[in-house]
XYZ file of N, CA and C in Angstrom:
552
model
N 1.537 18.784 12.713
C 0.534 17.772 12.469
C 1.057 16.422 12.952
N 0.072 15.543 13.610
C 0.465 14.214 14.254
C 0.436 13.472 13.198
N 1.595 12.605 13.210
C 1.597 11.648 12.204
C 0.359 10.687 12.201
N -0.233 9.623 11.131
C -1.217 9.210 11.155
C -1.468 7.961 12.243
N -0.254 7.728 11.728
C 0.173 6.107 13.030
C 0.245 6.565 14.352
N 0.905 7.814 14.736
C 0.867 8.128 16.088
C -0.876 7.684 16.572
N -1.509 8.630 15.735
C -2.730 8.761 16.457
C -3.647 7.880 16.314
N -3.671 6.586 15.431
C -3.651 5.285 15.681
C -3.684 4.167 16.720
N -2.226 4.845 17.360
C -1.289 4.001 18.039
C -2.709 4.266 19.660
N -2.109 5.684 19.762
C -2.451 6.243 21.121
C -3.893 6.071 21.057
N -5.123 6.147 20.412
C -6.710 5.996 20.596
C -7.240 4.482 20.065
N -6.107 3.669 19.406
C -6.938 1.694 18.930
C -5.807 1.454 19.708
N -4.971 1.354 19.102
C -3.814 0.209 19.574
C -3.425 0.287 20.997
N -3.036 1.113 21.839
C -3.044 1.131 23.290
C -3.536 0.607 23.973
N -5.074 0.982 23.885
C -6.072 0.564 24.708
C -6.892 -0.864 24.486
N -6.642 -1.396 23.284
C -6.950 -2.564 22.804
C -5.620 -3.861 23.137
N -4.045 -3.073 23.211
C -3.272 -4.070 23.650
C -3.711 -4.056 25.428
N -3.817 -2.972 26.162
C -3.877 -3.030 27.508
C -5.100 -4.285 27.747
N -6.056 -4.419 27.072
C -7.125 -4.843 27.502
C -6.663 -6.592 26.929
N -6.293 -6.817 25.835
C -5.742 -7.990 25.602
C -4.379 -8.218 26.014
N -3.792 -7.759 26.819
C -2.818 -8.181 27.798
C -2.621 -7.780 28.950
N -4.094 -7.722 29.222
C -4.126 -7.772 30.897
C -3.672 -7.177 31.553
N -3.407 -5.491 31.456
C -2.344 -4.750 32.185
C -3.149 -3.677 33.044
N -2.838 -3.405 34.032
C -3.371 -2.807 35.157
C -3.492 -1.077 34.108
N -2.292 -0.669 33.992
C -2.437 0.652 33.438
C -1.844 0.492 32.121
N -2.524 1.828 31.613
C -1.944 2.334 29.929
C -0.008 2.273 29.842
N 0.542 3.114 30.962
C 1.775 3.024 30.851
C 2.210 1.889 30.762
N 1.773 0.896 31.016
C 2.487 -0.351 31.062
C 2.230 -1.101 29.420
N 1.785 -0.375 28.718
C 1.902 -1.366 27.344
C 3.075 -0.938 26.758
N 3.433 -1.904 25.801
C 4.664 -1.757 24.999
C 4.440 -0.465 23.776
N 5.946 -0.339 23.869
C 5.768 1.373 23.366
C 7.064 1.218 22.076
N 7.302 1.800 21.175
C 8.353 2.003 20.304
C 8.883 3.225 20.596
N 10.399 2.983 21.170
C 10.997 4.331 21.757
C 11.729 4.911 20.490
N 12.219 4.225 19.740
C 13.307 4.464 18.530
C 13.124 3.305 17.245
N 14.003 3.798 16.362
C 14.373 2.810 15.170
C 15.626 3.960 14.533
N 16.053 2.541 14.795
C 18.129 2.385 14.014
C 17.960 1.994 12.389
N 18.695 3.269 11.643
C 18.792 2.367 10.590
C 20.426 2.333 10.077
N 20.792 0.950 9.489
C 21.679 1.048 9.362
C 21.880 0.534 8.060
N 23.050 1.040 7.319
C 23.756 0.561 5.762
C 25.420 0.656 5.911
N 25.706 -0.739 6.132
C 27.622 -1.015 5.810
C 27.524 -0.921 4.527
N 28.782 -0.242 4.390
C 29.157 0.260 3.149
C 30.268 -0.827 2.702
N 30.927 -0.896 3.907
C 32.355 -2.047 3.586
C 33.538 -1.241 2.578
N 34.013 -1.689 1.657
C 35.272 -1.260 1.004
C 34.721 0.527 0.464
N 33.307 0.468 0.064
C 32.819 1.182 -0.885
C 33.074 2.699 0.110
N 33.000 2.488 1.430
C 32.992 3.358 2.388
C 34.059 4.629 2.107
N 35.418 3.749 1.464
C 36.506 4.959 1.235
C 36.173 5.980 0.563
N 35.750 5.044 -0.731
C 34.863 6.394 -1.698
C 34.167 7.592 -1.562
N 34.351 9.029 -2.057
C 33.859 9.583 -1.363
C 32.587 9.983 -2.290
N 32.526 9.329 -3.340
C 31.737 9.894 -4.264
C 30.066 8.728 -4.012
N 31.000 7.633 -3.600
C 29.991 6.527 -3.396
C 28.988 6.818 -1.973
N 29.516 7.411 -1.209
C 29.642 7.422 0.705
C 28.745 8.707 0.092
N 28.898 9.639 -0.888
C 27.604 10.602 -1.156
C 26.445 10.084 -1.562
N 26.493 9.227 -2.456
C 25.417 8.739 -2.819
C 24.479 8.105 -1.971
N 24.933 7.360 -1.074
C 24.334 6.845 -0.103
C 24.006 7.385 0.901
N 24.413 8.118 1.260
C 24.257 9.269 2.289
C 22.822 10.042 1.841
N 22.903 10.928 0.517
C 22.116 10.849 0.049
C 20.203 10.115 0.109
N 20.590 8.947 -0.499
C 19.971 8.070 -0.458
C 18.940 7.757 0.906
N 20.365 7.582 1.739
C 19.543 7.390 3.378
C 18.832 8.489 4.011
N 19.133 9.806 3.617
C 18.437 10.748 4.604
C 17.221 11.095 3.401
N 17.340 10.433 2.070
C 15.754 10.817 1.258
C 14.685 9.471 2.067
N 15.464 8.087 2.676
C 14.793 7.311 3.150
C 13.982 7.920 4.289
N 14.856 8.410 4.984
C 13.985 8.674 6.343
C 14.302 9.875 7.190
N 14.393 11.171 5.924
C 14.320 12.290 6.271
C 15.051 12.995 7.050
N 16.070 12.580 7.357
C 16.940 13.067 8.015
C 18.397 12.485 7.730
N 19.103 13.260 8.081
C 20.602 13.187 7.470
C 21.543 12.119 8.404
N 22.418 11.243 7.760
C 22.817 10.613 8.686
C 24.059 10.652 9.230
N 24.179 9.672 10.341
C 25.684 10.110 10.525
C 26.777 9.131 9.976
N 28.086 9.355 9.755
C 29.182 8.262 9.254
C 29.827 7.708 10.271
N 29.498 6.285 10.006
C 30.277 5.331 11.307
C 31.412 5.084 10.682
N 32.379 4.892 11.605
C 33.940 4.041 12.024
C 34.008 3.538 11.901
N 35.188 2.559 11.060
C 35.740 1.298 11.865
C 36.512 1.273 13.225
N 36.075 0.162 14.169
C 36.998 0.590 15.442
C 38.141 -0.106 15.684
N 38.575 -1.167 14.932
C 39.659 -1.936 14.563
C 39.869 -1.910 13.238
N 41.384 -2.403 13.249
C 42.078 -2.611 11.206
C 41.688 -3.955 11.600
N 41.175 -4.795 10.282
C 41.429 -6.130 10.004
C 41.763 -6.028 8.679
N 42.824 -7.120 8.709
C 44.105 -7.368 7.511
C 42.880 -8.037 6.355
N 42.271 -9.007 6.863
C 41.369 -9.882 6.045
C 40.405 -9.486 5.248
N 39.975 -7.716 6.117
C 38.873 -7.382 5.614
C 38.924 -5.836 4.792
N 40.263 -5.700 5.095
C 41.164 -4.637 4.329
C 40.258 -3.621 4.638
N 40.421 -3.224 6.141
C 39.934 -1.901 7.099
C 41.133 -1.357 7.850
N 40.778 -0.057 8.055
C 41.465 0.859 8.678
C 41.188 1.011 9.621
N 41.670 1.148 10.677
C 40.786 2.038 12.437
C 40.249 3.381 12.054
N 39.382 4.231 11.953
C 39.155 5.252 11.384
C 38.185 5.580 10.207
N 38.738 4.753 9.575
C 38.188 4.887 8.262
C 36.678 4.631 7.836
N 36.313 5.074 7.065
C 34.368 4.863 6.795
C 33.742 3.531 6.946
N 32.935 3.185 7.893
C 32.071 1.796 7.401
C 31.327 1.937 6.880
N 30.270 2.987 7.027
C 28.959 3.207 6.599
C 27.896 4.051 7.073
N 26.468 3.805 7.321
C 25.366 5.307 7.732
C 24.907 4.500 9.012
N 24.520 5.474 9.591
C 23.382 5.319 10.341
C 22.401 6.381 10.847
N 21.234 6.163 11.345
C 19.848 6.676 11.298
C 19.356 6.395 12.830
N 19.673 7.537 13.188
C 18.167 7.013 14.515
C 17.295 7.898 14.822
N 15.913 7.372 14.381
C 14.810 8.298 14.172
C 13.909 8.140 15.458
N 12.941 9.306 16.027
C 12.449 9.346 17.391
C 11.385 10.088 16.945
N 10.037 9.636 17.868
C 8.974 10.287 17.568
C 8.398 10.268 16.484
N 7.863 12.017 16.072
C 7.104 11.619 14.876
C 7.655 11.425 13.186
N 9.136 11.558 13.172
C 9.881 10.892 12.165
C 9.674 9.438 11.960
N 9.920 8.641 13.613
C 9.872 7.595 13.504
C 8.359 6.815 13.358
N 7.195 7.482 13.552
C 6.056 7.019 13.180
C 5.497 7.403 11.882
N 6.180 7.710 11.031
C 6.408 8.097 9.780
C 6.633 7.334 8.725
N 8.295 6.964 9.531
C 8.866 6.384 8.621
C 7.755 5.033 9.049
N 7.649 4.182 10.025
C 6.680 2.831 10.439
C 5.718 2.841 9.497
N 4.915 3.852 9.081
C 3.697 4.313 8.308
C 4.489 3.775 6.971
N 5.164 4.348 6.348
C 6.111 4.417 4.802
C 6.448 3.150 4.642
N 7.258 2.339 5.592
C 7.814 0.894 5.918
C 7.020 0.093 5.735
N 5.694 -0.455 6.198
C 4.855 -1.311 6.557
C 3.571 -1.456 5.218
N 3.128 0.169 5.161
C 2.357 0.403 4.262
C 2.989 0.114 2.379
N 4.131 0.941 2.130
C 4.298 0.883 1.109
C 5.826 0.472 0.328
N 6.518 0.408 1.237
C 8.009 -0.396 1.241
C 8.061 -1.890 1.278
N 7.663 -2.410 2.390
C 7.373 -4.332 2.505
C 7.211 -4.711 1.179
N 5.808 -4.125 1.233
C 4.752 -4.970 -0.216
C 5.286 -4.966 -1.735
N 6.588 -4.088 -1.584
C 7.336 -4.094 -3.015
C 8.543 -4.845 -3.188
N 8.343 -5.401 -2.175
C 9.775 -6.271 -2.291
C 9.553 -7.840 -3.178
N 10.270 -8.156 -3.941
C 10.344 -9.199 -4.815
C 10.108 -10.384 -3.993
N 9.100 -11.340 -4.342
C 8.977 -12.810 -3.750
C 8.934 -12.283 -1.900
N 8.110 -11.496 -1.683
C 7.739 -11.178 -0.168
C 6.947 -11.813 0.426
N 7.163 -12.815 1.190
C 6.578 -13.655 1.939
C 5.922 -13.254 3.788
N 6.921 -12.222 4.072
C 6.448 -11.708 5.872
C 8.021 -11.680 6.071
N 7.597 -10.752 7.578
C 9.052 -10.979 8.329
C 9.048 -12.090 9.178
N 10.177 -12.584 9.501
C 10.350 -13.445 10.890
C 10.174 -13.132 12.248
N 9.045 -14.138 12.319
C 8.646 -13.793 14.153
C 10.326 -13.794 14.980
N 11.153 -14.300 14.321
C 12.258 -14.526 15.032
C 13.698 -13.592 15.110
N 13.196 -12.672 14.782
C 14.015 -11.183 15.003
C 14.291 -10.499 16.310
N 13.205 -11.201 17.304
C 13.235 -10.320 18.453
C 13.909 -10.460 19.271
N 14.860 -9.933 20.388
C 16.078 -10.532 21.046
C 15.598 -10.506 22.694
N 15.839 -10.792 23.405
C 15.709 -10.791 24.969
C 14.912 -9.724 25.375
N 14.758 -8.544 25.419
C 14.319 -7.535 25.533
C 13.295 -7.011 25.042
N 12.918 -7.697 24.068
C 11.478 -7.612 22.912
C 12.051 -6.793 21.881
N 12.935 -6.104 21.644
C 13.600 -5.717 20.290
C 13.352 -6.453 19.120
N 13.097 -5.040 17.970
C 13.808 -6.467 16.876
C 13.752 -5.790 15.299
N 14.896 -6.873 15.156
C 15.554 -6.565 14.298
C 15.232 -6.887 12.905
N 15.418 -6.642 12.186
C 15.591 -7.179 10.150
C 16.093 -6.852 9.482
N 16.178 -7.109 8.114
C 16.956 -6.605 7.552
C 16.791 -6.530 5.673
N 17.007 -5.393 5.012
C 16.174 -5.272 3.770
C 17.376 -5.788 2.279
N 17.731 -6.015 1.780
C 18.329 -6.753 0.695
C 18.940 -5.467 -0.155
N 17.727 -4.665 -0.456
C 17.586 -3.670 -1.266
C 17.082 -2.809 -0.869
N 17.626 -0.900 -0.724
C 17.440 -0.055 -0.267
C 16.379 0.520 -1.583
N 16.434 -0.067 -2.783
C 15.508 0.883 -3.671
C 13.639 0.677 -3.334
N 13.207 -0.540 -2.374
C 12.019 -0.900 -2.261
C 11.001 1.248 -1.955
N 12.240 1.662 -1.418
C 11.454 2.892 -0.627
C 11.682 4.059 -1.679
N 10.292 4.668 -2.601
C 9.672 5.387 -3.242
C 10.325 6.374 -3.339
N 11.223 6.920 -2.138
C 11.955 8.249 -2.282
C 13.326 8.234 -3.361
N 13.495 6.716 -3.107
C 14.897 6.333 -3.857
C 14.729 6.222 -5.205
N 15.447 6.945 -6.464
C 15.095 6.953 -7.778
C 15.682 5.573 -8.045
N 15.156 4.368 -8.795
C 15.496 3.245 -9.002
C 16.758 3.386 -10.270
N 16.580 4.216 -11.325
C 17.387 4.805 -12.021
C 18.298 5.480 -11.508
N 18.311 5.951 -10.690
C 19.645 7.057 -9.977
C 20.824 6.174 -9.564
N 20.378 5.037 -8.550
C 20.668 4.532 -7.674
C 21.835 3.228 -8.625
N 23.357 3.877 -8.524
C 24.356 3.058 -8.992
C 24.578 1.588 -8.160
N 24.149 1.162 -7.057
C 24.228 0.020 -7.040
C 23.382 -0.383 -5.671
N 22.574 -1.458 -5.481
C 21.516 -1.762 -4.750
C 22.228 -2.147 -3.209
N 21.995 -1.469 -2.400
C 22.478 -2.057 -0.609
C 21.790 -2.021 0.136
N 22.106 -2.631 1.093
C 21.057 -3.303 1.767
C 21.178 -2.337 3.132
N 20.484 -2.845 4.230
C 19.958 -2.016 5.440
C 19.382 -3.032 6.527
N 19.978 -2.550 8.046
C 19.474 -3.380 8.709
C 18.584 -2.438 9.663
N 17.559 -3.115 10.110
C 16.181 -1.992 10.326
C 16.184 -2.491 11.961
N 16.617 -1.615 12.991
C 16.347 -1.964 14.348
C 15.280 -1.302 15.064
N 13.969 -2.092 15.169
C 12.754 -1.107 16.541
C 13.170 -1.439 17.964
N 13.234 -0.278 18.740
C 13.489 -0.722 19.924
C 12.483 -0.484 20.464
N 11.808 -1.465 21.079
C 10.383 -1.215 22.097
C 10.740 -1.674 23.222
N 9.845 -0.063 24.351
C 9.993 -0.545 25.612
C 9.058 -1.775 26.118
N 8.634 -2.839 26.605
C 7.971 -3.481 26.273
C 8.352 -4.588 27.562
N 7.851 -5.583 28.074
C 7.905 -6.282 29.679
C 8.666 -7.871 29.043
N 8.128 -8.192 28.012
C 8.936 -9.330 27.149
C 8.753 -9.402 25.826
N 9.311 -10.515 25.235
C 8.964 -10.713 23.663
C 7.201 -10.537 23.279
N 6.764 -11.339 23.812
C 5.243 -11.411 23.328
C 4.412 -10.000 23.012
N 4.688 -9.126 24.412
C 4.103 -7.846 24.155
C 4.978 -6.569 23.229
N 6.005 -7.718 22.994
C 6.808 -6.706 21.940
C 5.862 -6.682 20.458
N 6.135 -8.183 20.280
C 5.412 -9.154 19.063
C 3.885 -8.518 18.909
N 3.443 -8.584 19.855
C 1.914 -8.261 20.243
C 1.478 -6.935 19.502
N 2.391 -5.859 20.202
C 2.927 -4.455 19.649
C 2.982 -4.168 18.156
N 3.727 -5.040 17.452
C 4.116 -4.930 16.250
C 3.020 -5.399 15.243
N 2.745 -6.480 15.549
C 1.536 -7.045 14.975
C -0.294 -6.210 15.058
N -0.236 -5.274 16.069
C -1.070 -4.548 16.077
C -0.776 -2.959 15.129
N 0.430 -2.984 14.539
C 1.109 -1.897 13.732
C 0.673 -2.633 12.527
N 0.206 -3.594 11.860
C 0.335 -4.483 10.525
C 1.888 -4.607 10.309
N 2.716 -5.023 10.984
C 3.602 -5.983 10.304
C 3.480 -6.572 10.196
N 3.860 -7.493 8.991
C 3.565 -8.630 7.699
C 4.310 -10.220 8.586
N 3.916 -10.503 9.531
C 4.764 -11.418 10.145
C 4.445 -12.605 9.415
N 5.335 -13.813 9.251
C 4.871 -14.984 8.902
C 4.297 -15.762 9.517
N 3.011 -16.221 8.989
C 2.164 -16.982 9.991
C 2.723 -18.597 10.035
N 2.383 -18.948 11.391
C 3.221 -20.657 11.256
C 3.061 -21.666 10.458
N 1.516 -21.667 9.852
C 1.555 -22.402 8.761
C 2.139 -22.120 6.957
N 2.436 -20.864 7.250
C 2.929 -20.941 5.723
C 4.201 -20.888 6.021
N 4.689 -20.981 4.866
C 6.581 -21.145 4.536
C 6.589 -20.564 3.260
């Protein structure tokens, strides 16, 4: 079964960005190839009881199991090992990832404490972009009771996309909660 957003995406949103941005063909609108998710663990990483929990945690987020990143240098300051655990990561494709967009936007955002929008200003050279969540319990799968201590997550979409605007353009035709310029 097609996710709901896929089929969204491909019969309104396509053909409504092509036509409001002026593009000769369909292939040429901005597309979401992936989304990165990521959670540093930092010291907590050694733990192996903690590094379950979260692990845990992340593949009830977004359905799939993740993998354990490295540190790739020791720093004395930051009391790391070369080797040793930093934390998760997630990279979801297709209809996982129009899934999870659906779960994110719809019913994750809107629970977050004092939620105002994201920043138009996440997006990097390429039309990417990035954010980042405070608290991993906003997402329904996560038992708020279970969950021994609240971490955060940094949420990367990568869209293929010609610049920022039709990235922006892209996203904003998904309902992300962007902040509009007059409010603060």
């Amino acid at each position: 079964m097609t996710p709901r957003l896929k089929e969204i995406y491909s019969k309104e949103i396509q053909p409504a960005l092509k036509d409001s941005l002026a593009l000769k063909n369909i292939f040429m609108v901005p597309k979401i190839e992936k989304i990165v998710l990521n959670m540093g663990l930092g010291l907590d990483g050694a733990d192996a009881k903690i590094l379950k929990v979260a692990e845990e945690d992340m593949g009830k987020i977004t359905g799939q199991k993740p993998v354990v990143t490295k540190f790739k240098k020791s720093v004395a300051n930051f009391k790391t090992r070369k080797g040793s655990n930093a934390g998760l990561k997630v990279t979801l494709r297709k209809n996982k990832m129009y899934e999870f967009i659906d779960r994110l936007v719809n019913i994750a955002l809107p629970r977050i404490k004092d939620f105002r929008g994201l920043s138009p200003k996440g997006f990097d050279k390429f039309g990417n972009y990035t954010f980042g969540v405070k608290e991993h319990i906003i997402f329904p799968e996560v038992s708020f009771d279970r969950a021994d201590k609240v971490r955060g997550l940094d949420i990367i979409v990568v869209i293929k996309a010609m610049n920022k605007d039709h990235a922006f353009a892209l996203l904003e035709k998904m309902n992300f909660p962007f902040i509009k310029k007059g409010d603060n």
